[in-house]
Amino acid sequence: MNQDVVVLVSAPDRPGLVADTTSYVRDIGGNIAEAEQHTIPGLAFVQRMVISIPSAQSVEIMRDEIVALTSGVVTCHLIGTRTRIALFVSRAGHAAYDVMSKVALAENPIDVACIVSDQPDHADLARRFDVPFVEVAVDGRSREEHESAVLEALDGFDFDLVVLARYMRILSADFLDRINSPAINVHHALLPAFIGAGAYQRAWDRGVKLIGATAHYATVDLDEGPIIAQASTPVSHRDGPEDLARRGRELECAVLAQALSAHCQFRVLLTGNRTIIFED
Amino acid sequence: MNQDVVVLVSAPDRPGLVADTTSYVRDIGGNIAEAEQHTIPGLAFVQRMVISIPSAQSVEIMRDEIVALTSGVVTCHLIGTRTRIALFVSRAGHAAYDVMSKVALAENPIDVACIVSDQPDHADLARRFDVPFVEVAVDGRSREEHESAVLEALDGFDFDLVVLARYMRILSADFLDRINSPAINVHHALLPAFIGAGAYQRAWDRGVKLIGATAHYATVDLDEGPIIAQASTPVSHRDGPEDLARRGRELECAVLAQALSAHCQFRVLLTGNRTIIFED
Amino acid sequence: MNQDVVVLVSAPDRPGLVADTTSYVRDIGGNIAEAEQHTIPGLAFVQRMVISIPSAQSVEIMRDEIVALTSGVVTCHLIGTRTRIALFVSRAGHAAYDVMSKVALAENPIDVACIVSDQPDHADLARRFDVPFVEVAVDGRSREEHESAVLEALDGFDFDLVVLARYMRILSADFLDRINSPAINVHHALLPAFIGAGAYQRAWDRGVKLIGATAHYATVDLDEGPIIAQASTPVSHRDGPEDLARRGRELECAVLAQALSAHCQFRVLLTGNRTIIFED
Amino acid sequence: MNQDVVVLVSAPDRPGLVADTTSYVRDIGGNIAEAEQHTIPGLAFVQRMVISIPSAQSVEIMRDEIVALTSGVVTCHLIGTRTRIALFVSRAGHAAYDVMSKVALAENPIDVACIVSDQPDHADLARRFDVPFVEVAVDGRSREEHESAVLEALDGFDFDLVVLARYMRILSADFLDRINSPAINVHHALLPAFIGAGAYQRAWDRGVKLIGATAHYATVDLDEGPIIAQASTPVSHRDGPEDLARRGRELECAVLAQALSAHCQFRVLLTGNRTIIFED
């Protein structure tokens, strides 16, 4: 009997690393289904292997031995592991609907713990897809108070990824810290252009001929986190700011879907403020 | 006998403008081959007509009458009018080669008055395509002195458009003023992102997943002029800064070609810092 | 008080048509919000106007007068008119989910009369979005018998457009005739390439480097109807047939959404086996 | 001292292949700069390594040993090896100009042995880029006679790749055989759609909303050879057949450039009628 594992390695580059890791897998009786590696000059050697190893092999020990072999950072993920998300949304529901539809269609090993909103608008969405709806209205609360209320409301929900599907509130460093799981945000522009709110209006004001969307890990610096996916589409003089927003919706859904797939398939490796996205 | 004319109108919007301009053309015995108009809410009514009118009709008078009709800005251009360009290039020659190839293939009514450079590299290019090569080396001159030398060297060349095909020197307001013709620049990023030099390196530093290029009219504010064309292409973690530059070359050629076509076919209308690009 | 109307004109080309139709609108006290026209050499003059006319103006009479003026085919559509669709789906539910999500988000004036399927799989989808689910299993019936059963089951449902969102049964000419409304199909290839079933597998067999999807009006000749929208995406040697299918899902959703928007916004004009799609 | 080599392996898949080839490189004192491998289910294991090995190591012996190790087909290419092309062109010169410009800019290790044409049009192109022009007019000759004349004229020119940059004559199996080097063709459609002549006109007749171009290895079956690169661009109802041809020119140049880069950088592996294109 075998178990299938994704191994992600990020290590200082040196001659022989590919041979070393792949030989190690062979030596423990494993088979390599996929192996992709890349050297970022001056930064790191990065590798992703999809391997099949004997069930008797401890994944923990394997990880430690690859660490010893490479002097790198190594993570191992059993294929089949499901990612549980907390889905945040404000008024605009297109990205959230798209996430929920793809979950319903079982496109990825993703479960939705709950839908969180500062607005009542999408209770319907939650009901339709049979997941709890957690509304925490702002109600004159400060950001600090609102975030505390959200954290309290999330208590008892089990998730390992926050998905900000057009959630319009800026999250504090403290919140991101206490939420204790990575967060993926979708921004309605091609970062680093048009950071912050009102991106479509500002893109129109500048007279761009192409708009875009960006999915990235949220960090304390607004819209400065590691980029996971970007997409763009042409616009013309016939398009006003609302048309830009309309055309952008499809891009936002697309980049968020790509980011979610990459994350839950263990195809993302972080090095500094940069992502390595191994292809699917 | 007829003459074919492009009419560009930019006017305050009001009911009946389309009927008024198209009826006017009918009334002077003209025929409309193409007519496209658009209202930019709060800004303007813009229209482009390609019309065939009797040879006896004065274009000047027609223009004045359409001005009176619309209270707008109106320009008329005889189809067949050729645009003469002064082509500026520094080290990277791909955009200049692309412009010259398309001129040689007669893709547009464009003639090249001369190729101007601060480097000797592309004397070959000029020789190959049988146009004068004007090299003005910097030679320790200040920007002001260098620009004066360029203007002097250009004296005697007849052109009505400057094309900055990867010309790496920042032009002063004074130069742009004295050159007395519009200038189209190609920037190696999706403006307003990565304004200024080293755009590919900075794009890589930020970890973008998509790069782009922008053709725009040059104004005194670096990279702030009206955008004419933009294009983008995906990049991956396998791409270093040089790969971004390599992939970007094709985009730079493409947006510059689009901008040149639009300009010389009288498909560009400027309103504020914004272009209306009527489609070809 | 005014009413807003979309006017679609398809007429033999002749000088003065633009002036004639736009002057007519002015003369009945109307205002033109948008007007786009185009001449297809040797085929037709086509025009779309979005106009605002006095409420007292009979749309019927206006239509007749524009017919008289242009000797063309003219249709008029009150803005705000909602399109009711019957949504057909078989096993693969992504396109149907995408349609339903966009309907729920009110992106277009579309109502869903019912979801029709030859499979039980998507009863959930119908329940989630609160629309009737009409399952007509094949159960060994001939195509003729199955189609009769579908028509019978649809009796009592009111719709004016059939949407085939990955419905895997070939419809007979008789069915298309008796359904008495246009049908839009999404095909999982860039027609006319890979007509018929198994398109992704056949695309892979041929070793293409780019796949696509096509939304078109269904006609009696399988996959030969007028094309409304097409989109494509690159694929690589890493992609097997299932990967092509996976990457294609997003394209299928995109082209179907574009086709539905164009249809329900009265931006489609049919001339022969060709569509004119006026831009949104 | 080291030598840099590209190794291409195509072998029956079995466990341990990656470890075996990469360990072999390590064991001969080499370093792996890049390694990419992929399993095509049911077909083959394919691998491309860029390695640096001691100068003393015989490449021939290394190749034989990797053959023994993998039971596969193995080719080794010294980095820096230049590809010499014979560039064929008929009337439309855009693709040929693009190839020559990129050669002049030294984008790839490519030399041009000569430009071959059945037309006199592009003698200028050859003169501009200082390469011999070989015109072989048809002059009422049969295909067989014309091909013989071409082969005769090419005698004495040294090349290892034929590039058909819009060469409008169908080549016989005999010619392809006698030319004794692979040939890359650019077709003005998204194969397998619109095989043969007049592709843009036929695409327009069908009313497609997207056109494309394909670069592929030429084989005896017209337009049936292994596809190397494809690209597409949207078109609208405003575009007539000539507009399709105009928009397609850029695509033709792009796919041909991609194909040439892949070929001369030893990034192409053929398996059956399918190409594996390792990314640059």
Short mmCIF file of N, CA, C and O in Angstrom, two decimals, chain D residues 144-188:
data_model
loop_
_atom_site.label_atom_id
_atom_site.label_comp_id
_atom_site.label_asym_id
_atom_site.label_seq_id
_atom_site.Cartn_x
_atom_site.Cartn_y
_atom_site.Cartn_z
N GLU D 144 6.71 19.59 -59.68
CA GLU D 144 7.91 18.74 -59.65
C GLU D 144 9.13 19.48 -60.21
O GLU D 144 10.21 19.48 -59.61
N GLU D 145 8.91 20.10 -61.36
CA GLU D 145 10.02 20.83 -61.99
C GLU D 145 10.46 22.01 -61.13
O GLU D 145 11.65 22.28 -60.98
N HIS D 146 9.48 22.70 -60.55
CA HIS D 146 9.82 23.86 -59.73
C HIS D 146 10.61 23.44 -58.50
O HIS D 146 11.62 24.05 -58.15
N GLU D 147 10.16 22.38 -57.89
CA GLU D 147 10.87 21.90 -56.70
C GLU D 147 12.29 21.46 -57.04
O GLU D 147 13.23 21.70 -56.26
N SER D 148 12.44 20.83 -58.17
CA SER D 148 13.79 20.44 -58.58
C SER D 148 14.67 21.67 -58.77
O SER D 148 15.84 21.68 -58.37
N ALA D 149 14.09 22.69 -59.38
CA ALA D 149 14.84 23.93 -59.59
C ALA D 149 15.23 24.56 -58.26
O ALA D 149 16.33 25.09 -58.10
N VAL D 150 14.33 24.50 -57.30
CA VAL D 150 14.63 25.07 -55.98
C VAL D 150 15.77 24.29 -55.33
O VAL D 150 16.73 24.87 -54.81
N LEU D 151 15.66 22.97 -55.39
CA LEU D 151 16.71 22.14 -54.78
C LEU D 151 18.06 22.42 -55.43
O LEU D 151 19.09 22.50 -54.73
N GLU D 152 18.03 22.57 -56.73
CA GLU D 152 19.27 22.86 -57.45
C GLU D 152 19.84 24.20 -57.01
O GLU D 152 21.04 24.34 -56.74
N ALA D 153 18.96 25.20 -56.92
CA ALA D 153 19.41 26.54 -56.52
C ALA D 153 19.96 26.55 -55.10
O ALA D 153 20.81 27.36 -54.74
N LEU D 154 19.43 25.64 -54.27
CA LEU D 154 19.86 25.59 -52.87
C LEU D 154 21.16 24.83 -52.69
O LEU D 154 21.77 24.87 -51.62
N ASP D 155 21.54 24.13 -53.74
CA ASP D 155 22.78 23.37 -53.67
C ASP D 155 23.94 24.33 -53.37
O ASP D 155 24.08 25.37 -53.98
N GLY D 156 24.72 23.97 -52.40
CA GLY D 156 25.84 24.85 -52.02
C GLY D 156 25.51 25.71 -50.82
O GLY D 156 26.41 26.25 -50.18
N PHE D 157 24.22 25.87 -50.51
CA PHE D 157 23.86 26.57 -49.28
C PHE D 157 23.79 25.56 -48.14
O PHE D 157 23.25 24.47 -48.30
N ASP D 158 24.30 25.97 -47.04
CA ASP D 158 24.39 25.08 -45.88
C ASP D 158 23.34 25.51 -44.86
O ASP D 158 23.39 26.62 -44.33
N PHE D 159 22.37 24.65 -44.59
CA PHE D 159 21.33 25.00 -43.59
C PHE D 159 20.82 23.71 -42.96
O PHE D 159 20.94 22.63 -43.54
N ASP D 160 20.25 23.85 -41.78
CA ASP D 160 19.71 22.66 -41.11
C ASP D 160 18.26 22.84 -40.69
O ASP D 160 17.71 22.03 -39.94
N LEU D 161 17.65 23.91 -41.17
CA LEU D 161 16.22 24.12 -40.91
C LEU D 161 15.64 24.95 -42.04
O LEU D 161 16.23 25.96 -42.43
N VAL D 162 14.49 24.50 -42.55
CA VAL D 162 13.74 25.29 -43.54
C VAL D 162 12.62 26.01 -42.81
O VAL D 162 11.90 25.40 -42.01
N VAL D 163 12.50 27.32 -43.04
CA VAL D 163 11.44 28.10 -42.41
C VAL D 163 10.52 28.63 -43.50
O VAL D 163 10.94 29.40 -44.35
N LEU D 164 9.28 28.17 -43.45
CA LEU D 164 8.29 28.59 -44.46
C LEU D 164 7.49 29.75 -43.90
O LEU D 164 6.50 29.56 -43.20
N ALA D 165 7.95 30.96 -44.20
CA ALA D 165 7.37 32.17 -43.62
C ALA D 165 6.35 32.75 -44.60
O ALA D 165 6.59 33.78 -45.21
N ARG D 166 5.21 32.09 -44.69
CA ARG D 166 4.19 32.43 -45.68
C ARG D 166 4.66 32.12 -47.09
O ARG D 166 4.55 32.95 -48.00
N TYR D 167 5.15 30.90 -47.26
CA TYR D 167 5.50 30.40 -48.59
C TYR D 167 4.28 29.65 -49.10
O TYR D 167 3.79 28.73 -48.43
N MET D 168 3.76 30.08 -50.23
CA MET D 168 2.41 29.66 -50.60
C MET D 168 2.35 28.43 -51.50
O MET D 168 1.32 28.13 -52.07
N ARG D 169 3.42 27.72 -51.63
CA ARG D 169 3.41 26.53 -52.48
C ARG D 169 3.41 25.29 -51.60
O ARG D 169 4.14 25.20 -50.63
N ILE D 170 2.59 24.31 -52.01
CA ILE D 170 2.53 23.05 -51.27
C ILE D 170 3.74 22.20 -51.63
O ILE D 170 4.03 21.99 -52.81
N LEU D 171 4.44 21.76 -50.61
CA LEU D 171 5.67 20.99 -50.85
C LEU D 171 5.36 19.50 -50.93
O LEU D 171 4.58 18.96 -50.14
N SER D 172 6.00 18.84 -51.86
CA SER D 172 5.77 17.39 -52.03
C SER D 172 6.56 16.61 -50.99
O SER D 172 7.53 17.10 -50.41
N ALA D 173 6.12 15.39 -50.78
CA ALA D 173 6.84 14.49 -49.87
C ALA D 173 8.28 14.32 -50.35
O ALA D 173 9.22 14.29 -49.56
N ASP D 174 8.41 14.24 -51.64
CA ASP D 174 9.75 14.06 -52.20
C ASP D 174 10.65 15.24 -51.88
O ASP D 174 11.81 15.06 -51.49
N PHE D 175 10.13 16.43 -52.00
CA PHE D 175 10.91 17.63 -51.70
C PHE D 175 11.32 17.64 -50.22
O PHE D 175 12.48 17.87 -49.88
N LEU D 176 10.33 17.40 -49.36
CA LEU D 176 10.61 17.42 -47.93
C LEU D 176 11.66 16.37 -47.58
O LEU D 176 12.47 16.56 -46.67
N ASP D 177 11.63 15.30 -48.32
CA ASP D 177 12.59 14.24 -48.09
C ASP D 177 13.98 14.67 -48.55
O ASP D 177 14.97 14.52 -47.84
N ARG D 178 14.04 15.23 -49.75
CA ARG D 178 15.34 15.57 -50.33
C ARG D 178 15.96 16.80 -49.67
O ARG D 178 17.18 16.97 -49.72
N ILE D 179 15.16 17.65 -49.07
CA ILE D 179 15.71 18.87 -48.45
C ILE D 179 16.52 18.51 -47.21
O ILE D 179 17.38 19.26 -46.75
N ASN D 180 16.20 17.32 -46.68
CA ASN D 180 17.06 16.71 -45.66
C ASN D 180 17.24 17.57 -44.40
O ASN D 180 18.30 17.58 -43.78
N SER D 181 16.21 18.30 -44.05
CA SER D 181 16.23 19.03 -42.78
C SER D 181 14.78 19.31 -42.42
O SER D 181 13.92 19.36 -43.29
N PRO D 182 14.50 19.45 -41.14
CA PRO D 182 13.11 19.72 -40.79
C PRO D 182 12.66 21.06 -41.35
O PRO D 182 13.47 21.93 -41.64
N ALA D 183 11.35 21.21 -41.49
CA ALA D 183 10.77 22.46 -42.00
C ALA D 183 9.69 22.92 -41.04
O ALA D 183 8.86 22.12 -40.60
N ILE D 184 9.71 24.20 -40.71
CA ILE D 184 8.67 24.80 -39.87
C ILE D 184 7.81 25.70 -40.75
O ILE D 184 8.32 26.55 -41.47
N ASN D 185 6.53 25.50 -40.70
CA ASN D 185 5.58 26.29 -41.49
C ASN D 185 4.70 27.12 -40.57
O ASN D 185 4.44 26.73 -39.42
N VAL D 186 4.26 28.27 -41.05
CA VAL D 186 3.27 29.03 -40.30
C VAL D 186 1.96 29.03 -41.11
O VAL D 186 1.96 29.36 -42.30
N HIS D 187 0.89 28.58 -40.45
CA HIS D 187 -0.40 28.54 -41.13
C HIS D 187 -1.31 29.62 -40.54
O HIS D 187 -1.30 29.84 -39.33
N HIS D 188 -2.10 30.24 -41.41
CA HIS D 188 -2.88 31.40 -40.97
C HIS D 188 -4.26 31.01 -40.44
O HIS D 188 -5.27 31.63 -40.78
#
